[in-house]
Amino acid sequence: MTVLDQVLARIDADLDASLDRLFAFLRIPSISTDPSHAADCRAAAAHLAADLRGLGIAADLSETAGHPVVLGCGGGGDARGVLFYGHYDVQPVDPLDLWDSPPFEPRLKTLADGRRAIVARGASDDKGQVMTFVEACRAFVAVTGALPLPVTMLIEGEEECGSKSLPDWIEQNRGALSADLALVCDTGMWDASTPAITTALRGLLYEEVEITAADRDLHSGLYGGPARNPIRVLTSILGGLHDADGRVTIPGFYDGITDPPADVLAAWRSLDLTPDNFLKPVGLAEPAGERSRTVIEQLFCRPSCDINGIWGGYTGAGSKTVIPAKAFAKVSFRLVAGQDPDTIRQAFRAFVREKLPSDCTARFEDHTGAPAVAVPWDLKQLAAARKALTEEWGRDALLVGSGASIPIVADFKRLVGMDTLLIGFALDDDRIHSPNEKYDLVSFHKGIRSWARILSALAG
Amino acid sequence: MTVLDQVLARIDADLDASLDRLFAFLRIPSISTDPSHAADCRAAAAHLAADLRGLGIAADLSETAGHPVVLGCGGGGDARGVLFYGHYDVQPVDPLDLWDSPPFEPRLKTLADGRRAIVARGASDDKGQVMTFVEACRAFVAVTGALPLPVTMLIEGEEECGSKSLPDWIEQNRGALSADLALVCDTGMWDASTPAITTALRGLLYEEVEITAADRDLHSGLYGGPARNPIRVLTSILGGLHDADGRVTIPGFYDGITDPPADVLAAWRSLDLTPDNFLKPVGLAEPAGERSRTVIEQLFCRPSCDINGIWGGYTGAGSKTVIPAKAFAKVSFRLVAGQDPDTIRQAFRAFVREKLPSDCTARFEDHTGAPAVAVPWDLKQLAAARKALTEEWGRDALLVGSGASIPIVADFKRLVGMDTLLIGFALDDDRIHSPNEKYDLVSFHKGIRSWARILSALAG
């Protein structure tokens, strides 16, 4: 029996105790956005730090401008190891009357389809997920007396309110954080039987544009025709941001982007992410992105451009025959690896200015600019983790992208120069942030086993 | 000495008394929008009716759902005559502290450039203008004992609050209104020395469009790319409403439009209505209408399309990465003779629907649809009135269009089948609707003389 087999057997045998420990963690109402729960946040951090110390990880609270970070270091040796990130804070629980049981009294519930689930605020996001990793470490320590590789733990307490204090804290503590690889357990499975590693997160560039034409509002009867209408100018420019094939027309927009390897693309194409099951549930039918790309490519590895808001002129009830002086829009771009936010910003602004009539002006406001983050497709730890997940679940682990940004991953790359694997066991029906949040017992149990396999593989 | 010469001499000799009568009318604070001035409105109507009766015009108040109409009929005989329209109501006077003298205590004032002007609320709009016609009638009666042709007077009291009761009233009283021609004195001169007849008023079609894509707001990170963005759809459609030459691209939009006669176009082109003096004062430079047309054509005889309002998505401060479910716009068209509002409405809706992705819907709301009104270029009374004005002012009277709608003119055409000549003596600096409204003494005096010449000419 290999060490890993012994560890997995220990995990199976210890599941009830693992659940008890998770329940104890879940009972602490560590709602980070609510100042009246500040002491609970600190209690959750202290509870976790104490638990980690029991595993030989030198863990303690590290102060920030907000709730403390749990920082721990264990596993010794010369090898560089992994940095594990999660968060101990949870979302508020209102509306409380929609909960079937009190949110901080965790319980096991059998769902209508027979699945068993842990129900509590934080069961999935992120206490349950954090504990899958902690319990895997505990099993190694129980079987071998030590962690299989050096492990740094960074469990923050402000993720649910924007991780405001974290970038500064990381910058100040980067020495303590250096590792070969970051592991984040705050994402989901592809579906209940298919594990996934998120390897690419799109970046975000968010611009606001204000077009000014006349120096005052004009009457459309007296001026309509000769007078420039800034809404016409704005719609004409923004209406030209995409061509008939759904491609963004800004010159150079796609420069530097490369496609995922053929096997990854092939795996994506085999997925059942069709317009019917991705778009139909929200009332749509036709993919609106690049015509030559599948829905999943449009989401995982292709940039997009959206107009998130537009306004100008008269927007009240009835009619007003005004030609306004100004028109406004908020335009954002989801970026992928190879695209530089500053370059795209300048290209967008040039695109607008180039189309601007000579008697109009454009003013821009920059709201956000964050590059995409992507794990190199040939990263050896990626292959190792993928293989480990595949062995645990009996199904090829997918490498997926995420359309949305997760700032911590960009920070790890930017501030510590570290790649991140996002591996999690949440399911789409976990109702995170909502009443009756749950985490499947299978997610918890096989999540622990998955981490054991991954740690074993990464320890090499 | 012809009768007309005697009438003109009488007008000159009677000017001080004419002013006294105008001042008496101006002293009545007939603010139609303010219910506390309802009795003043009625008093102004009664005052005017009594004055008209003194001229042998059988005038009385005719009740409406709102303020009464002054309806009078005089001049007898078998010949059909003219219908004169004006209004006795005035705009509110606030902000009162910006008036140099009380608004209802009319006075003569010498302006900085030496012009003399009557200052009071209503001096120009429209009591002063109405009295130019009344005083011309009075001079005829004084000299000849009678009006030179049958005159019907329709002086309403709700023009400044939208003439709400008038269409119904006209419909009910159309028998009393039949005349060869309507005369409206509520417009202006081209400039202080150039008289003008407004012969064409653009119509108005005002549509609201709502585009729906998904059945809920979506997160642009999770959906950006595949998910249809209704603001993108809207900007793409509206951005295509004009081509690079400034022409509206809706199929059939220009069908049925004819150009004015060559001499009218030549007269317009000789006017100094350049981009520099029409657009520069409001901060613009380039005419935005059809490239092949002058500014004055774009205003007087060409239709236009404007987006008067647009809204959708997040319009607050900062950024929100939303793909909204809906986007909205208010789109209006200024129409010219030959264009049917219903046809254009259907063409616009078809234009939008044709470009709509299959998973979006468009909902339309119709706010207004009024056809353009134009006097036939060869109307014999038009030539007569033009000649009369030219003789009084020593300068060719211009035939002009107006970009804006004046509903009463459309009603006269639609309900009574009557053409309307709009002739007025207001100047651009009259500050109508604003503090210190004035009417040049020259406008008043030569306005009276102009009507005398016109009435004489129309009486043939």
PDB file of N, CA, C and O in Angstrom, chain A residues 100-152:
ATOM      1  N   ASP A 100     -34.056  27.425   5.366  1.00  0.00           N
ATOM      2  CA  ASP A 100     -34.843  26.338   5.957  1.00  0.00           C
ATOM      3  C   ASP A 100     -34.336  25.950   7.341  1.00  0.00           C
ATOM      4  O   ASP A 100     -35.047  25.300   8.111  1.00  0.00           O
ATOM      5  N   SER A 101     -33.094  26.300   7.629  1.00  0.00           N
ATOM      6  CA  SER A 101     -32.532  26.061   8.965  1.00  0.00           C
ATOM      7  C   SER A 101     -31.564  27.207   9.247  1.00  0.00           C
ATOM      8  O   SER A 101     -31.109  27.871   8.318  1.00  0.00           O
ATOM      9  N   PRO A 102     -31.269  27.470  10.524  1.00  0.00           N
ATOM     10  CA  PRO A 102     -30.421  28.624  10.841  1.00  0.00           C
ATOM     11  C   PRO A 102     -29.065  28.517  10.115  1.00  0.00           C
ATOM     12  O   PRO A 102     -28.439  27.458  10.111  1.00  0.00           O
ATOM     13  N   PRO A 103     -28.612  29.615   9.492  1.00  0.00           N
ATOM     14  CA  PRO A 103     -27.442  29.577   8.612  1.00  0.00           C
ATOM     15  C   PRO A 103     -26.144  29.199   9.326  1.00  0.00           C
ATOM     16  O   PRO A 103     -25.219  28.702   8.674  1.00  0.00           O
ATOM     17  N   PHE A 104     -26.080  29.436  10.628  1.00  0.00           N
ATOM     18  CA  PHE A 104     -24.849  29.100  11.342  1.00  0.00           C
ATOM     19  C   PHE A 104     -25.031  27.875  12.247  1.00  0.00           C
ATOM     20  O   PHE A 104     -24.293  27.675  13.196  1.00  0.00           O
ATOM     21  N   GLU A 105     -26.047  27.075  11.920  1.00  0.00           N
ATOM     22  CA  GLU A 105     -26.207  25.768  12.574  1.00  0.00           C
ATOM     23  C   GLU A 105     -26.140  24.713  11.474  1.00  0.00           C
ATOM     24  O   GLU A 105     -27.160  24.224  10.976  1.00  0.00           O
ATOM     25  N   PRO A 106     -24.910  24.368  11.093  1.00  0.00           N
ATOM     26  CA  PRO A 106     -24.728  23.465   9.952  1.00  0.00           C
ATOM     27  C   PRO A 106     -25.374  22.102  10.193  1.00  0.00           C
ATOM     28  O   PRO A 106     -25.445  21.629  11.326  1.00  0.00           O
ATOM     29  N   ARG A 107     -25.864  21.505   9.122  1.00  0.00           N
ATOM     30  CA  ARG A 107     -26.468  20.185   9.248  1.00  0.00           C
ATOM     31  C   ARG A 107     -26.312  19.451   7.911  1.00  0.00           C
ATOM     32  O   ARG A 107     -26.083  20.080   6.877  1.00  0.00           O
ATOM     33  N   LEU A 108     -26.439  18.153   7.985  1.00  0.00           N
ATOM     34  CA  LEU A 108     -26.443  17.353   6.769  1.00  0.00           C
ATOM     35  C   LEU A 108     -27.883  17.196   6.321  1.00  0.00           C
ATOM     36  O   LEU A 108     -28.770  16.932   7.127  1.00  0.00           O
ATOM     37  N   LYS A 109     -28.100  17.366   5.022  1.00  0.00           N
ATOM     38  CA  LYS A 109     -29.461  17.272   4.510  1.00  0.00           C
ATOM     39  C   LYS A 109     -29.435  16.375   3.279  1.00  0.00           C
ATOM     40  O   LYS A 109     -28.492  16.428   2.488  1.00  0.00           O
ATOM     41  N   THR A 110     -30.461  15.561   3.116  1.00  0.00           N
ATOM     42  CA  THR A 110     -30.553  14.766   1.892  1.00  0.00           C
ATOM     43  C   THR A 110     -31.405  15.522   0.878  1.00  0.00           C
ATOM     44  O   THR A 110     -32.552  15.897   1.166  1.00  0.00           O
ATOM     45  N   LEU A 111     -30.813  15.793  -0.280  1.00  0.00           N
ATOM     46  CA  LEU A 111     -31.538  16.562  -1.297  1.00  0.00           C
ATOM     47  C   LEU A 111     -32.565  15.677  -1.993  1.00  0.00           C
ATOM     48  O   LEU A 111     -32.561  14.447  -1.836  1.00  0.00           O
ATOM     49  N   ALA A 112     -33.431  16.304  -2.768  1.00  0.00           N
ATOM     50  CA  ALA A 112     -34.529  15.588  -3.430  1.00  0.00           C
ATOM     51  C   ALA A 112     -34.011  14.454  -4.317  1.00  0.00           C
ATOM     52  O   ALA A 112     -34.649  13.405  -4.440  1.00  0.00           O
ATOM     53  N   ASP A 113     -32.822  14.653  -4.921  1.00  0.00           N
ATOM     54  CA  ASP A 113     -32.302  13.632  -5.838  1.00  0.00           C
ATOM     55  C   ASP A 113     -31.410  12.619  -5.108  1.00  0.00           C
ATOM     56  O   ASP A 113     -30.707  11.838  -5.748  1.00  0.00           O
ATOM     57  N   GLY A 114     -31.404  12.651  -3.767  1.00  0.00           N
ATOM     58  CA  GLY A 114     -30.643  11.675  -3.018  1.00  0.00           C
ATOM     59  C   GLY A 114     -29.248  12.122  -2.604  1.00  0.00           C
ATOM     60  O   GLY A 114     -28.606  11.505  -1.754  1.00  0.00           O
ATOM     61  N   ARG A 115     -28.758  13.211  -3.204  1.00  0.00           N
ATOM     62  CA  ARG A 115     -27.438  13.698  -2.797  1.00  0.00           C
ATOM     63  C   ARG A 115     -27.485  14.157  -1.346  1.00  0.00           C
ATOM     64  O   ARG A 115     -28.500  14.689  -0.884  1.00  0.00           O
ATOM     65  N   ARG A 116     -26.375  13.959  -0.643  1.00  0.00           N
ATOM     66  CA  ARG A 116     -26.312  14.491   0.724  1.00  0.00           C
ATOM     67  C   ARG A 116     -25.470  15.766   0.695  1.00  0.00           C
ATOM     68  O   ARG A 116     -24.484  15.847  -0.034  1.00  0.00           O
ATOM     69  N   ALA A 117     -25.880  16.743   1.459  1.00  0.00           N
ATOM     70  CA  ALA A 117     -25.199  18.038   1.408  1.00  0.00           C
ATOM     71  C   ALA A 117     -25.088  18.658   2.791  1.00  0.00           C
ATOM     72  O   ALA A 117     -25.927  18.435   3.669  1.00  0.00           O
ATOM     73  N   ILE A 118     -24.018  19.420   2.944  1.00  0.00           N
ATOM     74  CA  ILE A 118     -23.807  20.213   4.161  1.00  0.00           C
ATOM     75  C   ILE A 118     -24.489  21.560   3.925  1.00  0.00           C
ATOM     76  O   ILE A 118     -24.171  22.242   2.951  1.00  0.00           O
ATOM     77  N   VAL A 119     -25.425  21.927   4.803  1.00  0.00           N
ATOM     78  CA  VAL A 119     -26.142  23.191   4.621  1.00  0.00           C
ATOM     79  C   VAL A 119     -25.721  24.175   5.701  1.00  0.00           C
ATOM     80  O   VAL A 119     -25.846  23.878   6.896  1.00  0.00           O
ATOM     81  N   ALA A 120     -25.203  25.313   5.296  1.00  0.00           N
ATOM     82  CA  ALA A 120     -24.838  26.397   6.215  1.00  0.00           C
ATOM     83  C   ALA A 120     -24.269  27.533   5.389  1.00  0.00           C
ATOM     84  O   ALA A 120     -23.816  27.315   4.259  1.00  0.00           O
ATOM     85  N   ARG A 121     -24.309  28.755   5.946  1.00  0.00           N
ATOM     86  CA  ARG A 121     -23.598  29.845   5.290  1.00  0.00           C
ATOM     87  C   ARG A 121     -22.105  29.523   5.341  1.00  0.00           C
ATOM     88  O   ARG A 121     -21.576  29.180   6.396  1.00  0.00           O
ATOM     89  N   GLY A 122     -21.455  29.554   4.196  1.00  0.00           N
ATOM     90  CA  GLY A 122     -20.016  29.259   4.108  1.00  0.00           C
ATOM     91  C   GLY A 122     -19.718  27.798   3.829  1.00  0.00           C
ATOM     92  O   GLY A 122     -18.554  27.428   3.650  1.00  0.00           O
ATOM     93  N   ALA A 123     -20.769  26.947   3.785  1.00  0.00           N
ATOM     94  CA  ALA A 123     -20.534  25.510   3.576  1.00  0.00           C
ATOM     95  C   ALA A 123     -19.717  25.290   2.308  1.00  0.00           C
ATOM     96  O   ALA A 123     -18.780  24.476   2.283  1.00  0.00           O
ATOM     97  N   SER A 124     -20.024  26.045   1.270  1.00  0.00           N
ATOM     98  CA  SER A 124     -19.271  25.942   0.028  1.00  0.00           C
ATOM     99  C   SER A 124     -18.254  27.075  -0.073  1.00  0.00           C
ATOM    100  O   SER A 124     -17.072  26.838  -0.331  1.00  0.00           O
ATOM    101  N   ASP A 125     -18.705  28.282   0.147  1.00  0.00           N
ATOM    102  CA  ASP A 125     -17.930  29.504  -0.110  1.00  0.00           C
ATOM    103  C   ASP A 125     -17.540  30.187   1.174  1.00  0.00           C
ATOM    104  O   ASP A 125     -18.306  30.960   1.710  1.00  0.00           O
ATOM    105  N   ASP A 126     -16.415  29.944   1.745  1.00  0.00           N
ATOM    106  CA  ASP A 126     -15.348  29.142   1.198  1.00  0.00           C
ATOM    107  C   ASP A 126     -14.820  28.202   2.278  1.00  0.00           C
ATOM    108  O   ASP A 126     -13.834  27.508   2.091  1.00  0.00           O
ATOM    109  N   LYS A 127     -15.583  28.130   3.429  1.00  0.00           N
ATOM    110  CA  LYS A 127     -15.067  27.320   4.535  1.00  0.00           C
ATOM    111  C   LYS A 127     -14.983  25.841   4.175  1.00  0.00           C
ATOM    112  O   LYS A 127     -13.996  25.167   4.485  1.00  0.00           O
ATOM    113  N   GLY A 128     -16.021  25.343   3.500  1.00  0.00           N
ATOM    114  CA  GLY A 128     -15.998  23.931   3.100  1.00  0.00           C
ATOM    115  C   GLY A 128     -14.830  23.653   2.170  1.00  0.00           C
ATOM    116  O   GLY A 128     -14.132  22.641   2.298  1.00  0.00           O
ATOM    117  N   GLN A 129     -14.622  24.541   1.220  1.00  0.00           N
ATOM    118  CA  GLN A 129     -13.533  24.347   0.262  1.00  0.00           C
ATOM    119  C   GLN A 129     -12.171  24.429   0.956  1.00  0.00           C
ATOM    120  O   GLN A 129     -11.268  23.619   0.695  1.00  0.00           O
ATOM    121  N   VAL A 130     -12.017  25.395   1.855  1.00  0.00           N
ATOM    122  CA  VAL A 130     -10.744  25.531   2.596  1.00  0.00           C
ATOM    123  C   VAL A 130     -10.455  24.240   3.372  1.00  0.00           C
ATOM    124  O   VAL A 130      -9.328  23.740   3.388  1.00  0.00           O
ATOM    125  N   MET A 131     -11.492  23.690   3.985  1.00  0.00           N
ATOM    126  CA  MET A 131     -11.280  22.516   4.832  1.00  0.00           C
ATOM    127  C   MET A 131     -10.948  21.255   4.018  1.00  0.00           C
ATOM    128  O   MET A 131     -10.365  20.303   4.551  1.00  0.00           O
ATOM    129  N   THR A 132     -11.310  21.240   2.720  1.00  0.00           N
ATOM    130  CA  THR A 132     -10.872  20.077   1.921  1.00  0.00           C
ATOM    131  C   THR A 132      -9.355  20.003   1.904  1.00  0.00           C
ATOM    132  O   THR A 132      -8.759  18.923   2.023  1.00  0.00           O
ATOM    133  N   PHE A 133      -8.724  21.162   1.795  1.00  0.00           N
ATOM    134  CA  PHE A 133      -7.255  21.198   1.758  1.00  0.00           C
ATOM    135  C   PHE A 133      -6.667  20.896   3.135  1.00  0.00           C
ATOM    136  O   PHE A 133      -5.743  20.100   3.277  1.00  0.00           O
ATOM    137  N   VAL A 134      -7.278  21.517   4.147  1.00  0.00           N
ATOM    138  CA  VAL A 134      -6.758  21.325   5.511  1.00  0.00           C
ATOM    139  C   VAL A 134      -6.862  19.842   5.913  1.00  0.00           C
ATOM    140  O   VAL A 134      -5.937  19.258   6.499  1.00  0.00           O
ATOM    141  N   GLU A 135      -7.993  19.220   5.579  1.00  0.00           N
ATOM    142  CA  GLU A 135      -8.189  17.808   5.960  1.00  0.00           C
ATOM    143  C   GLU A 135      -7.226  16.893   5.186  1.00  0.00           C
ATOM    144  O   GLU A 135      -6.773  15.859   5.709  1.00  0.00           O
ATOM    145  N   ALA A 136      -6.895  17.269   3.948  1.00  0.00           N
ATOM    146  CA  ALA A 136      -5.904  16.480   3.206  1.00  0.00           C
ATOM    147  C   ALA A 136      -4.548  16.560   3.893  1.00  0.00           C
ATOM    148  O   ALA A 136      -3.842  15.549   4.073  1.00  0.00           O
ATOM    149  N   CYS A 137      -4.192  17.764   4.309  1.00  0.00           N
ATOM    150  CA  CYS A 137      -2.926  17.932   5.048  1.00  0.00           C
ATOM    151  C   CYS A 137      -2.951  17.102   6.331  1.00  0.00           C
ATOM    152  O   CYS A 137      -1.972  16.426   6.706  1.00  0.00           O
ATOM    153  N   ARG A 138      -4.106  17.137   7.035  1.00  0.00           N
ATOM    154  CA  ARG A 138      -4.226  16.416   8.310  1.00  0.00           C
ATOM    155  C   ARG A 138      -4.018  14.915   8.106  1.00  0.00           C
ATOM    156  O   ARG A 138      -3.343  14.247   8.902  1.00  0.00           O
ATOM    157  N   ALA A 139      -4.536  14.397   7.000  1.00  0.00           N
ATOM    158  CA  ALA A 139      -4.393  12.965   6.742  1.00  0.00           C
ATOM    159  C   ALA A 139      -2.926  12.599   6.496  1.00  0.00           C
ATOM    160  O   ALA A 139      -2.441  11.554   6.963  1.00  0.00           O
ATOM    161  N   PHE A 140      -2.212  13.468   5.765  1.00  0.00           N
ATOM    162  CA  PHE A 140      -0.770  13.233   5.568  1.00  0.00           C
ATOM    163  C   PHE A 140      -0.025  13.214   6.895  1.00  0.00           C
ATOM    164  O   PHE A 140       0.801  12.343   7.164  1.00  0.00           O
ATOM    165  N   VAL A 141      -0.353  14.174   7.724  1.00  0.00           N
ATOM    166  CA  VAL A 141       0.331  14.259   9.014  1.00  0.00           C
ATOM    167  C   VAL A 141       0.011  13.025   9.857  1.00  0.00           C
ATOM    168  O   VAL A 141       0.878  12.445  10.514  1.00  0.00           O
ATOM    169  N   ALA A 142      -1.251  12.580   9.788  1.00  0.00           N
ATOM    170  CA  ALA A 142      -1.654  11.410  10.568  1.00  0.00           C
ATOM    171  C   ALA A 142      -0.919  10.148  10.105  1.00  0.00           C
ATOM    172  O   ALA A 142      -0.493   9.327  10.918  1.00  0.00           O
ATOM    173  N   VAL A 143      -0.751  10.035   8.791  1.00  0.00           N
ATOM    174  CA  VAL A 143      -0.157   8.815   8.244  1.00  0.00           C
ATOM    175  C   VAL A 143       1.369   8.850   8.283  1.00  0.00           C
ATOM    176  O   VAL A 143       2.032   7.879   8.632  1.00  0.00           O
ATOM    177  N   THR A 144       1.922  10.019   7.901  1.00  0.00           N
ATOM    178  CA  THR A 144       3.390  10.095   7.734  1.00  0.00           C
ATOM    179  C   THR A 144       4.068  10.931   8.794  1.00  0.00           C
ATOM    180  O   THR A 144       5.293  10.965   8.864  1.00  0.00           O
ATOM    181  N   GLY A 145       3.273  11.655   9.599  1.00  0.00           N
ATOM    182  CA  GLY A 145       3.874  12.515  10.612  1.00  0.00           C
ATOM    183  C   GLY A 145       4.294  13.876  10.087  1.00  0.00           C
ATOM    184  O   GLY A 145       4.803  14.709  10.848  1.00  0.00           O
ATOM    185  N   ALA A 146       4.084  14.105   8.800  1.00  0.00           N
ATOM    186  CA  ALA A 146       4.526  15.392   8.230  1.00  0.00           C
ATOM    187  C   ALA A 146       3.736  15.700   6.973  1.00  0.00           C
ATOM    188  O   ALA A 146       3.091  14.836   6.380  1.00  0.00           O
ATOM    189  N   LEU A 147       3.808  16.966   6.570  1.00  0.00           N
ATOM    190  CA  LEU A 147       3.230  17.362   5.284  1.00  0.00           C
ATOM    191  C   LEU A 147       4.133  16.829   4.166  1.00  0.00           C
ATOM    192  O   LEU A 147       5.341  16.701   4.359  1.00  0.00           O
ATOM    193  N   PRO A 148       3.585  16.540   3.019  1.00  0.00           N
ATOM    194  CA  PRO A 148       4.392  15.964   1.941  1.00  0.00           C
ATOM    195  C   PRO A 148       5.297  16.984   1.254  1.00  0.00           C
ATOM    196  O   PRO A 148       6.230  16.591   0.542  1.00  0.00           O
ATOM    197  N   LEU A 149       5.014  18.274   1.439  1.00  0.00           N
ATOM    198  CA  LEU A 149       5.850  19.327   0.828  1.00  0.00           C
ATOM    199  C   LEU A 149       5.600  20.613   1.611  1.00  0.00           C
ATOM    200  O   LEU A 149       4.637  20.702   2.370  1.00  0.00           O
ATOM    201  N   PRO A 150       6.486  21.561   1.482  1.00  0.00           N
ATOM    202  CA  PRO A 150       6.265  22.814   2.222  1.00  0.00           C
ATOM    203  C   PRO A 150       4.947  23.465   1.798  1.00  0.00           C
ATOM    204  O   PRO A 150       4.641  23.546   0.609  1.00  0.00           O
ATOM    205  N   VAL A 151       4.186  23.905   2.793  1.00  0.00           N
ATOM    206  CA  VAL A 151       2.876  24.522   2.539  1.00  0.00           C
ATOM    207  C   VAL A 151       2.810  25.857   3.269  1.00  0.00           C
ATOM    208  O   VAL A 151       3.039  25.922   4.477  1.00  0.00           O
ATOM    209  N   THR A 152       2.513  26.898   2.516  1.00  0.00           N
ATOM    210  CA  THR A 152       2.204  28.191   3.121  1.00  0.00           C
ATOM    211  C   THR A 152       0.699  28.397   3.009  1.00  0.00           C
ATOM    212  O   THR A 152       0.113  28.134   1.963  1.00  0.00           O
TER     213      THR A 152
END
